[in-house]
DNA sequence: CGTCACCTTGATCTGCCTCAAAAACCGTGG
DNA sequence: CCACGGTTTTTGAGGCAGATCAAGGTGACG
């Protein structure tokens, strides 16, 4: 099935686990998944989908655009996660009952949703589906661990480089080919809050990447010639994304 | 059932989800869980249980002691997670097939294990068990998110304070009452690698906490009079640990 | 064509790093 | 009981990354 077919058959869930376990699903299960989702529905830039502490009554898949996991404390914002199309953005809340962070649209997005009870039925009737959803949340956790390592190991320009390298790989897994340009809606303040630096320093880090000839970031969009050079600079190793290709060791 | 009874009846798994969902299990399921584990078995300080990339053939519960999730890169060590008794330390590997980090004993530990196939049988036969294990991995993820926030928000003394506050709460959930002393096997180098600072700076951060009268850390053991003061200093909010008590908002 | 959000630049200050070395502690064996 | 070697902790000095405060500049859009 080529990409166009995937999206006409599975307009809501066509990206779910694409490049990961998607190939291993029975076609029947892909249809069950698609059939249980209601939508699509749009959110505007900055619109909050889930508030911290709110009881989770549904699960949400991101179809188009980006969303962030956000913690606000003492008026300061910290971004602790980032979602691309095909991600279930609030699945952690399904088993935890509520979430410890907000989930917010970064730029305009399209989503689809399924109610908690329906989701529970499906997971109980189909262990394979439960395993897939579990897997999806563990992918989030693996990315979290990598973010921890990045914050512990990298300086500001490297963190930003790593972020874009990660996005590039995650988008490639779902068939978005960003060869020379990677478009995002992120402001430098967003990048700063993802990387744990001040907005001013994020600006200087972006300038550094430009000086080094590794890429040019303008209004969130990365213009780049040599992805391998960027990845080398950031110490990027895609193993933690659990793409379908073999693990790096 | 009081604590002594729990440990004579469930010597291997008595701490699993204690203070969290444990109360909601059917007694029968607690026995199934206990019965499937083989052990206990000991590991010495620094001994590696799982290597990054290794295919996961079993799941391991920590009974006594501490273990860390470690990534080594270019000869430098980064600690991306921390486990206390009752944690399944390598459960992420069960659904992901392999892990992106090593799991290592910090100090001597006791563990018990179950084979992958047996675990799969149990989770498929008992959706409640599958949900519980899923929940346990999501708890890890919630802690990861908090670590990301800490690295983004706190300076070195606050990070160390937060780490001990977290440990105190996690140990309390499983019935370890550390009122005036919290004993750990961590060197200042370990603390440094968990907090993303150099060992020398970790030492100065420890000294800072002493100066401030918040607590004295000697060879990993924290001597403390006022936990509330430490938590205030660290900006600690236990909501992310999903203890049985109501969420903080 | 003005306004608002975003990006850029400069200056100063602090936290943290690195290199270097000394002191305290711990287990071990004499 | 003490001497010993290795590990861990402590201290000092110099330098860099990143925070903060304060202005400008630039671009998108009504």
Coordinates of C-alpha atoms (C1' of nucleotides) in Angstrom, one line a residue:
Chain A
X1 CA 0.0 0.0 0.0
X2 CA 1.5 3.3 -1.0
X3 CA 1.3 6.5 1.0
X4 CA -1.7 7.9 -0.9
X5 CA -3.6 4.8 -0.3
X6 CA -2.7 4.8 3.4
X7 CA -4.2 8.2 3.8
X8 CA -7.4 7.6 1.9
X9 CA -8.0 4.4 3.9
X10 CA -6.7 5.6 7.3
X11 CA -7.1 9.4 7.3
X12 CA -7.0 9.6 11.1
X13 CA -4.6 6.9 12.1
X14 CA -2.4 6.4 9.0
X15 CA 0.7 7.6 10.8
X16 CA 0.3 5.6 14.0
X17 CA 3.5 3.7 14.6
X18 CA 4.5 4.2 11.0
X19 CA 8.1 3.2 10.5
X20 CA 7.9 1.2 13.7
X21 CA 5.4 -1.7 14.4
X22 CA 2.8 -0.6 11.9
X23 CA 3.8 -3.3 9.4
X24 CA 3.1 -6.0 12.0
X25 CA -0.5 -5.1 12.5
X26 CA -3.3 -7.2 11.0
X27 CA -5.2 -5.1 8.5
X28 CA -8.3 -5.8 10.5
X29 CA -6.7 -4.2 13.5
X30 CA -5.7 -1.1 11.6
X31 CA -9.4 -0.8 10.6
X32 CA -10.6 -1.2 14.2
X33 CA -8.2 1.5 15.3
X34 CA -9.3 3.9 12.5
X35 CA -12.9 3.1 13.2
X36 CA -12.8 3.9 16.9
X37 CA -11.5 7.4 16.4
X38 CA -13.8 10.4 16.1
X39 CA -12.7 13.4 14.1
X40 CA -10.8 15.1 12.7
X41 CA -11.0 18.2 14.7
X42 CA -8.7 21.3 14.7
X43 CA -6.9 23.3 17.4
X44 CA -5.4 26.7 17.0
X45 CA -1.9 27.7 17.9
X46 CA -1.4 27.7 21.6
X47 CA -4.8 26.0 22.3
X48 CA -4.6 23.7 25.3
X49 CA -6.0 20.2 24.8
X50 CA -5.4 18.8 28.3
X51 CA -4.7 20.5 31.6
X52 CA -2.5 19.0 34.2
X53 CA -4.5 17.1 36.8
X54 CA -7.6 16.8 34.6
X55 CA -9.2 13.3 34.6
X56 CA -8.5 11.7 31.3
X57 CA -11.8 10.9 29.5
X58 CA -10.4 10.3 26.1
X59 CA -7.2 9.5 24.1
X60 CA -6.1 11.8 21.3
X61 CA -4.0 11.1 18.2
X62 CA -2.2 13.9 16.5
X63 CA -2.8 13.9 12.7
X64 CA -1.1 17.1 11.6
X65 CA 1.1 19.6 13.2
X66 CA 3.1 19.6 16.5
X67 CA 2.1 19.5 20.1
X68 CA 4.1 20.1 23.3
X69 CA 4.0 18.7 26.8
X70 CA 4.3 21.7 29.1
X71 CA 4.7 22.3 32.8
X72 CA 4.1 25.8 34.2
X73 CA 5.6 26.6 37.5
X74 CA 5.9 30.1 39.1
X75 CA 4.9 31.6 35.8
X76 CA 7.8 29.9 33.9
X77 CA 7.2 27.4 31.2
X78 CA 9.1 24.2 30.8
X79 CA 8.7 21.9 27.8
X80 CA 9.1 18.3 28.7
X81 CA 8.0 16.6 25.5
X82 CA 7.2 17.1 21.8
X83 CA 4.7 15.3 19.6
X84 CA 4.6 14.7 15.8
X85 CA 1.8 13.3 13.7
X86 CA 0.9 9.7 14.5
X87 CA 1.6 10.1 18.2
X88 CA -1.1 9.5 20.8
X89 CA -0.4 12.7 22.8
X90 CA -2.3 11.9 26.0
X91 CA -2.1 8.1 26.2
X92 CA -0.2 8.3 29.4
X93 CA -3.2 9.8 31.0
X94 CA -5.3 6.8 30.0
X95 CA -3.6 4.4 32.5
X96 CA -2.5 7.1 35.0
X97 CA -6.0 8.6 35.2
X98 CA -4.6 12.1 34.9
X99 CA -1.5 13.8 33.6
X100 CA 1.2 15.8 35.4
X101 CA 1.6 18.2 32.5
X102 CA -0.5 20.2 30.0
X103 CA -0.7 19.3 26.3
X104 CA -0.8 22.3 24.0
X105 CA -0.9 22.9 20.2
X106 CA 2.3 24.4 18.7
X107 CA 0.9 25.9 15.6
X108 CA -2.4 24.8 14.2
X109 CA -3.0 21.1 14.5
X110 CA -5.5 18.4 13.5
X111 CA -6.4 15.6 16.0
X112 CA -8.9 12.7 16.4
X113 CA -10.2 11.3 19.6
X114 CA -11.6 8.1 21.2
X115 CA -13.4 7.8 24.5
X116 CA -11.9 6.1 27.5
X117 CA -14.5 3.3 27.7
X118 CA -14.3 2.4 24.0
X119 CA -10.5 2.4 24.2
X120 CA -10.7 0.1 27.3
X121 CA -13.0 -2.3 25.4
X122 CA -10.7 -2.5 22.5
X123 CA -7.5 -3.1 24.5
X124 CA -9.2 -5.8 26.6
X125 CA -10.6 -7.6 23.5
X126 CA -7.3 -7.3 21.6
X127 CA -4.1 -7.9 23.4
X128 CA -2.1 -6.9 20.3
X129 CA -3.7 -3.5 20.4
X130 CA -2.9 -3.1 24.1
X131 CA 0.7 -4.1 23.3
X132 CA 0.9 -1.5 20.5
X133 CA -0.4 1.3 22.7
X134 CA 1.9 0.3 25.5
X135 CA 4.8 0.3 23.0
X136 CA 3.8 3.8 21.9
X137 CA 4.0 5.1 25.4
X138 CA 7.4 3.5 25.9
X139 CA 8.6 5.3 22.8
X140 CA 7.7 8.5 24.6
X141 CA 9.7 7.4 27.6
X142 CA 12.7 6.5 25.5
X143 CA 12.6 10.0 24.0
X144 CA 12.4 11.4 27.5
X145 CA 15.5 9.5 28.6
X146 CA 17.3 10.9 25.6
X147 CA 16.2 14.4 26.5
X148 CA 17.6 13.9 29.9
X149 CA 20.9 12.8 28.5
X150 CA 20.9 15.8 26.2
X151 CA 20.4 18.2 29.0
X152 CA 23.1 16.5 31.0
X153 CA 25.6 16.3 28.1
X154 CA 25.2 19.0 25.5
X155 CA 25.6 22.7 25.4
X156 CA 22.9 25.0 23.9
X157 CA 23.8 24.9 20.2
X158 CA 24.2 21.1 20.4
X159 CA 20.8 20.7 22.1
X160 CA 19.1 22.7 19.4
X161 CA 20.9 20.7 16.7
X162 CA 19.9 17.5 18.4
X163 CA 16.3 18.6 18.6
X164 CA 16.1 19.2 14.9
X165 CA 17.9 16.0 14.1
X166 CA 15.3 14.1 16.2
X167 CA 12.5 15.9 14.5
X168 CA 14.0 15.0 11.1
X169 CA 14.1 11.3 12.0
X170 CA 10.7 11.2 13.6
X171 CA 9.1 12.9 10.6
X172 CA 11.0 10.7 8.2
X173 CA 9.5 7.6 9.9
X174 CA 6.1 8.9 9.1
X175 CA 7.0 9.7 5.5
X176 CA 7.6 13.4 5.7
X177 CA 10.7 13.9 3.6
X178 CA 12.4 17.1 4.7
X179 CA 15.6 17.0 2.7
X180 CA 16.7 20.7 2.5
X181 CA 14.1 22.4 4.7
X182 CA 12.4 21.3 7.9
X183 CA 9.4 23.5 8.7
X184 CA 8.2 24.0 12.2
X185 CA 6.1 26.6 14.0
X186 CA 8.6 27.0 16.9
X187 CA 9.7 30.4 18.0
X188 CA 13.2 30.8 19.5
X189 CA 11.4 31.0 22.9
X190 CA 9.9 27.6 22.2
X191 CA 13.3 26.2 21.4
X192 CA 14.7 27.8 24.5
X193 CA 12.0 26.2 26.7
X194 CA 12.7 22.8 25.2
X195 CA 16.4 23.1 25.7
X196 CA 16.5 24.6 29.1
X197 CA 18.2 27.8 28.2
X198 CA 17.0 31.5 28.1
X199 CA 15.4 32.8 24.9
X200 CA 18.3 35.2 24.4
X201 CA 20.8 32.4 24.7
X202 CA 18.8 30.2 22.3
X203 CA 19.1 33.1 19.8
X204 CA 22.9 33.0 20.2
X205 CA 22.9 29.3 19.8
X206 CA 21.0 29.5 16.6
X207 CA 23.5 32.1 15.4
X208 CA 26.3 29.7 16.3
X209 CA 24.8 26.9 14.2
X210 CA 24.6 29.4 11.3
X211 CA 28.3 30.5 11.8
X212 CA 29.4 26.9 11.9
X213 CA 27.6 26.3 8.6
X214 CA 25.5 23.6 10.0
X215 CA 22.1 25.1 9.2
X216 CA 20.1 28.2 9.3
X217 CA 17.0 28.5 11.5
X218 CA 14.5 31.2 10.5
X219 CA 11.2 31.4 12.3
X220 CA 11.4 27.8 13.3
X221 CA 12.2 26.5 9.8
X222 CA 15.6 24.9 9.4
X223 CA 17.4 25.3 6.1
X224 CA 20.1 22.7 5.9
X225 CA 22.4 21.1 3.4
X226 CA 24.2 18.4 5.3
X227 CA 22.1 16.4 7.8
X228 CA 25.0 14.1 8.7
X229 CA 27.1 17.0 9.7
X230 CA 24.4 18.3 12.0
X231 CA 23.9 14.9 13.6
X232 CA 27.6 14.5 14.1
X233 CA 27.8 17.9 15.8
X234 CA 24.9 17.0 18.1
X235 CA 26.1 13.5 18.9
X236 CA 22.9 12.1 17.5
X237 CA 22.2 8.4 17.4
X238 CA 18.8 7.4 16.2
X239 CA 18.7 4.1 18.1
X240 CA 16.4 5.6 20.8
X241 CA 13.7 6.2 18.3
X242 CA 13.2 2.5 17.7
X243 CA 12.8 2.9 14.0
X244 CA 12.1 -0.2 12.0
X245 CA 15.8 -0.3 10.8
X246 CA 18.0 -2.5 13.0
X247 CA 19.2 -1.1 16.3
X248 CA 22.6 0.6 16.0
X249 CA 24.2 -2.1 18.1
Chain B
X1 CA -2.3 -7.1 56.2
X2 CA 0.5 -5.4 58.0
X3 CA 4.0 -5.0 56.6
X4 CA 5.5 -8.1 58.2
X5 CA 2.7 -10.2 56.7
X6 CA 3.2 -8.7 53.3
X7 CA 6.8 -9.7 53.3
X8 CA 6.3 -13.2 54.5
X9 CA 3.6 -13.7 52.0
X10 CA 5.2 -11.8 49.1
X11 CA 8.9 -11.7 49.7
X12 CA 9.7 -10.9 46.1
X13 CA 6.9 -8.6 44.9
X14 CA 5.6 -7.2 48.2
X15 CA 6.7 -3.7 47.2
X16 CA 5.3 -3.7 43.7
X17 CA 3.1 -0.6 43.2
X18 CA 2.9 -0.3 47.0
X19 CA 1.3 3.1 47.9
X20 CA 0.0 3.2 44.3
X21 CA -2.4 0.7 42.8
X22 CA -1.4 -2.3 45.0
X23 CA -4.6 -2.1 47.1
X24 CA -6.7 -2.5 44.0
X25 CA -5.3 -5.9 43.1
X26 CA -7.3 -9.1 43.7
X27 CA -5.3 -11.2 46.2
X28 CA -5.3 -13.9 43.6
X29 CA -3.4 -11.7 41.2
X30 CA -0.8 -10.7 43.9
X31 CA -0.2 -14.4 44.2
X32 CA 0.1 -15.0 40.5
X33 CA 2.6 -12.1 40.3
X34 CA 4.6 -13.5 43.2
X35 CA 4.5 -17.0 41.9
X36 CA 5.8 -16.2 38.5
X37 CA 9.0 -14.6 39.8
X38 CA 12.2 -16.6 40.3
X39 CA 14.7 -15.6 42.9
X40 CA 15.8 -13.8 44.8
X41 CA 19.3 -13.3 43.4
X42 CA 22.0 -10.8 44.4
X43 CA 24.1 -8.4 42.4
X44 CA 27.2 -6.6 43.7
X45 CA 27.8 -2.9 43.6
X46 CA 28.3 -1.7 40.0
X47 CA 27.3 -5.0 38.4
X48 CA 25.4 -4.6 35.2
X49 CA 22.1 -6.4 34.8
X50 CA 21.2 -5.3 31.3
X51 CA 23.3 -3.9 28.5
X52 CA 22.0 -1.4 26.0
X53 CA 20.8 -3.1 22.9
X54 CA 20.6 -6.6 24.5
X55 CA 17.4 -8.4 23.6
X56 CA 15.2 -8.5 26.6
X57 CA 14.5 -12.1 27.6
X58 CA 13.2 -11.5 31.1
X59 CA 11.8 -8.8 33.4
X60 CA 13.3 -8.0 36.7
X61 CA 11.9 -6.6 39.9
X62 CA 14.1 -4.8 42.4
X63 CA 13.6 -6.1 45.9
X64 CA 16.3 -4.3 47.9
X65 CA 18.8 -1.6 47.1
X66 CA 19.0 0.9 44.2
X67 CA 19.7 0.6 40.5
X68 CA 20.4 3.2 37.9
X69 CA 19.7 3.6 34.2
X70 CA 22.9 4.6 32.5
X71 CA 24.0 5.8 29.1
X72 CA 27.7 5.8 28.3
X73 CA 28.9 7.9 25.5
X74 CA 32.5 8.9 24.6
X75 CA 33.6 7.5 28.0
X76 CA 31.3 9.7 29.9
X77 CA 28.5 8.4 32.0
X78 CA 25.0 9.9 32.1
X79 CA 22.4 8.7 34.6
X80 CA 18.9 8.9 33.1
X81 CA 16.9 7.0 35.7
X82 CA 16.9 5.6 39.2
X83 CA 15.1 2.7 40.7
X84 CA 13.9 1.8 44.2
X85 CA 12.6 -1.5 45.6
X86 CA 9.3 -2.6 44.0
X87 CA 10.3 -1.2 40.6
X88 CA 10.4 -3.4 37.5
X89 CA 13.7 -2.1 36.3
X90 CA 13.7 -3.4 32.7
X91 CA 10.0 -3.6 31.9
X92 CA 10.4 -1.1 29.1
X93 CA 12.6 -3.7 27.3
X94 CA 9.8 -6.2 27.4
X95 CA 7.6 -4.2 24.9
X96 CA 10.5 -2.4 23.1
X97 CA 12.5 -5.7 22.6
X98 CA 15.7 -4.1 23.8
X99 CA 16.7 -1.1 25.8
X100 CA 18.5 2.1 24.9
X101 CA 20.5 2.2 28.2
X102 CA 22.3 0.0 30.7
X103 CA 20.8 -1.0 34.0
X104 CA 23.4 -1.2 36.8
X105 CA 23.3 -1.9 40.5
X106 CA 24.1 1.1 42.8
X107 CA 25.3 -0.7 45.9
X108 CA 24.5 -4.3 46.5
X109 CA 20.9 -5.3 45.5
X110 CA 18.5 -8.2 45.5
X111 CA 16.3 -8.9 42.5
X112 CA 13.8 -11.5 41.2
X113 CA 13.1 -12.3 37.5
X114 CA 10.5 -13.7 35.2
X115 CA 11.0 -15.0 31.7
X116 CA 9.5 -13.1 28.7
X117 CA 7.2 -15.9 27.6
X118 CA 5.7 -16.5 31.0
X119 CA 5.2 -12.8 31.4
X120 CA 3.5 -12.6 28.1
X121 CA 1.1 -15.4 29.0
X122 CA 0.1 -13.7 32.2
X123 CA -0.5 -10.3 30.6
X124 CA -2.6 -11.9 27.9
X125 CA -4.6 -13.9 30.3
X126 CA -5.2 -11.1 32.8
X127 CA -5.8 -7.6 31.4
X128 CA -5.7 -6.2 34.9
X129 CA -2.1 -7.4 35.2
X130 CA -1.2 -5.9 31.8
X131 CA -2.7 -2.6 32.9
X132 CA -0.7 -2.7 36.2
X133 CA 2.6 -3.3 34.3
X134 CA 1.7 -0.6 31.8
X135 CA 1.0 1.8 34.7
X136 CA 4.3 1.0 36.3
X137 CA 6.2 1.9 33.1
X138 CA 4.2 5.2 32.9
X139 CA 5.3 6.0 36.4
X140 CA 8.8 5.8 35.1
X141 CA 7.9 8.1 32.3
X142 CA 6.3 10.6 34.6
X143 CA 9.5 10.6 36.7
X144 CA 11.5 11.1 33.5
X145 CA 9.5 14.2 32.7
X146 CA 10.1 15.6 36.1
X147 CA 13.8 15.1 35.7
X148 CA 13.7 17.0 32.5
X149 CA 11.9 19.8 34.2
X150 CA 14.5 19.7 37.0
X151 CA 17.4 19.9 34.6
X152 CA 15.6 22.8 32.8
X153 CA 14.6 24.7 35.9
X154 CA 16.9 24.1 38.9
X155 CA 20.5 24.9 39.8
X156 CA 22.9 22.2 41.1
X157 CA 22.0 22.5 44.9
X158 CA 18.3 22.4 44.1
X159 CA 18.7 19.4 41.8
X160 CA 20.4 17.4 44.6
X161 CA 17.7 18.5 47.1
X162 CA 15.0 17.5 44.7
X163 CA 16.6 14.1 44.1
X164 CA 16.6 13.3 47.8
X165 CA 13.1 14.6 48.2
X166 CA 12.0 12.3 45.4
X167 CA 13.8 9.4 47.0
X168 CA 12.3 10.1 50.4
X169 CA 8.8 10.1 48.9
X170 CA 9.3 7.0 46.7
X171 CA 10.7 5.1 49.7
X172 CA 7.9 6.2 51.9
X173 CA 5.4 4.8 49.5
X174 CA 6.9 1.4 49.9
X175 CA 7.0 1.8 53.7
X176 CA 10.6 2.8 54.3
X177 CA 10.4 5.5 56.9
X178 CA 13.5 7.7 56.7
X179 CA 12.7 10.4 59.2
X180 CA 16.0 11.8 60.1
X181 CA 18.4 9.9 57.9
X182 CA 18.1 8.7 54.3
X183 CA 20.7 6.1 53.5
X184 CA 21.9 5.6 49.9
X185 CA 25.1 4.2 48.4
X186 CA 25.6 7.2 46.0
X187 CA 29.0 8.9 45.8
X188 CA 29.1 12.5 44.9
X189 CA 30.1 11.4 41.4
X190 CA 26.9 9.5 41.2
X191 CA 24.9 12.5 42.3
X192 CA 26.8 14.6 39.8
X193 CA 25.9 12.2 36.9
X194 CA 22.2 12.2 37.9
X195 CA 22.1 16.0 38.1
X196 CA 24.2 16.8 35.0
X197 CA 27.0 18.7 36.8
X198 CA 30.6 17.9 37.4
X199 CA 31.6 15.9 40.4
X200 CA 33.5 18.9 41.8
X201 CA 30.5 21.1 41.5
X202 CA 28.3 18.5 43.0
X203 CA 30.6 18.6 46.0
X204 CA 30.1 22.4 46.3
X205 CA 26.4 22.0 45.9
X206 CA 26.4 19.5 48.8
X207 CA 28.3 22.0 50.8
X208 CA 25.8 24.7 49.9
X209 CA 22.9 22.6 51.3
X210 CA 24.9 22.1 54.5
X211 CA 25.5 25.9 54.7
X212 CA 21.9 26.6 54.2
X213 CA 21.0 24.2 57.1
X214 CA 18.9 22.1 54.8
X215 CA 20.7 18.8 55.3
X216 CA 24.0 17.2 55.5
X217 CA 25.1 14.6 52.9
X218 CA 27.9 12.3 54.0
X219 CA 28.8 9.4 51.7
X220 CA 25.4 9.4 50.1
X221 CA 23.5 9.4 53.4
X222 CA 21.4 12.5 54.0
X223 CA 21.0 13.7 57.6
X224 CA 18.1 16.0 57.8
X225 CA 15.8 17.6 60.3
X226 CA 13.2 19.4 58.2
X227 CA 12.0 17.7 55.1
X228 CA 9.4 20.4 54.3
X229 CA 12.2 23.0 54.1
X230 CA 14.2 20.8 51.7
X231 CA 11.2 20.3 49.5
X232 CA 10.4 24.0 49.5
X233 CA 13.9 24.8 48.5
X234 CA 13.8 22.2 45.7
X235 CA 10.4 23.2 44.4
X236 CA 9.3 19.7 45.0
X237 CA 5.7 18.7 44.4
X238 CA 5.0 15.0 44.8
X239 CA 2.0 14.9 42.3
X240 CA 4.2 13.3 39.6
X241 CA 4.8 10.3 41.7
X242 CA 1.1 9.3 41.6
X243 CA 1.0 8.2 45.2
X244 CA -2.3 6.9 46.5
X245 CA -3.1 10.2 48.1
X246 CA -5.1 12.6 46.0
X247 CA -3.4 14.5 43.3
X248 CA -2.1 17.9 44.4
X249 CA -4.7 19.7 42.2
Chain C
dC1 C1' 1.8 52.3 7.6
dG2 C1' 1.6 51.4 12.3
dT3 C1' 1.5 47.8 15.6
dC4 C1' 2.8 43.7 17.7
dA5 C1' 5.4 39.7 18.1
dC6 C1' 9.7 38.0 17.3
dC7 C1' 14.5 38.3 16.6
dT8 C1' 19.1 40.5 17.4
dT9 C1' 22.8 42.8 19.8
dG10 C1' 25.6 44.7 23.9
dA11 C1' 27.2 44.7 28.7
dT12 C1' 27.5 42.8 33.1
dC13 C1' 27.3 39.1 36.4
dT14 C1' 26.9 34.3 38.1
dG15 C1' 27.0 29.3 37.9
dC16 C1' 29.5 25.8 36.4
dC17 C1' 33.7 23.7 34.2
dT18 C1' 38.5 22.3 34.1
dC19 C1' 43.0 21.6 35.9
dA20 C1' 45.6 20.8 40.0
dA21 C1' 46.4 19.2 44.4
dA22 C1' 45.5 18.1 49.3
dA23 C1' 42.9 16.0 52.9
dA24 C1' 39.8 12.6 54.8
dC25 C1' 38.0 8.1 54.8
dC26 C1' 37.9 2.9 54.3
dG27 C1' 39.2 -1.7 53.8
dT28 C1' 43.0 -4.6 54.0
dG29 C1' 47.0 -6.9 55.7
dG30 C1' 50.9 -6.8 58.6
Chain D
dC1 C1' 46.6 -1.5 66.4
dC2 C1' 48.8 0.8 62.8
dA3 C1' 50.5 1.5 58.2
dC4 C1' 49.0 1.5 53.5
dG5 C1' 46.7 2.3 49.0
dG6 C1' 42.7 3.4 46.8
dT7 C1' 38.6 5.9 46.6
dT8 C1' 36.0 9.8 47.9
dT9 C1' 35.6 14.4 49.4
dT10 C1' 37.4 19.0 49.8
dT11 C1' 39.7 23.3 48.5
dG12 C1' 41.7 26.9 45.2
dA13 C1' 42.3 29.5 40.8
dG14 C1' 41.2 30.8 36.2
dG15 C1' 38.1 30.6 32.3
dC16 C1' 33.8 30.0 29.6
dA17 C1' 28.8 29.2 29.0
dG18 C1' 24.7 31.0 29.9
dA19 C1' 21.5 34.4 32.8
dT20 C1' 19.7 38.9 33.2
dC21 C1' 18.8 43.6 32.1
dA22 C1' 18.3 46.9 28.5
dA23 C1' 17.8 48.5 23.9
dG24 C1' 17.2 48.2 19.0
dG25 C1' 15.8 46.0 14.7
dT26 C1' 12.9 43.3 11.6
dG27 C1' 9.1 41.2 9.6
dA28 C1' 4.1 39.9 9.2
dC29 C1' -0.2 41.6 9.0
dG30 C1' -4.3 44.3 9.7

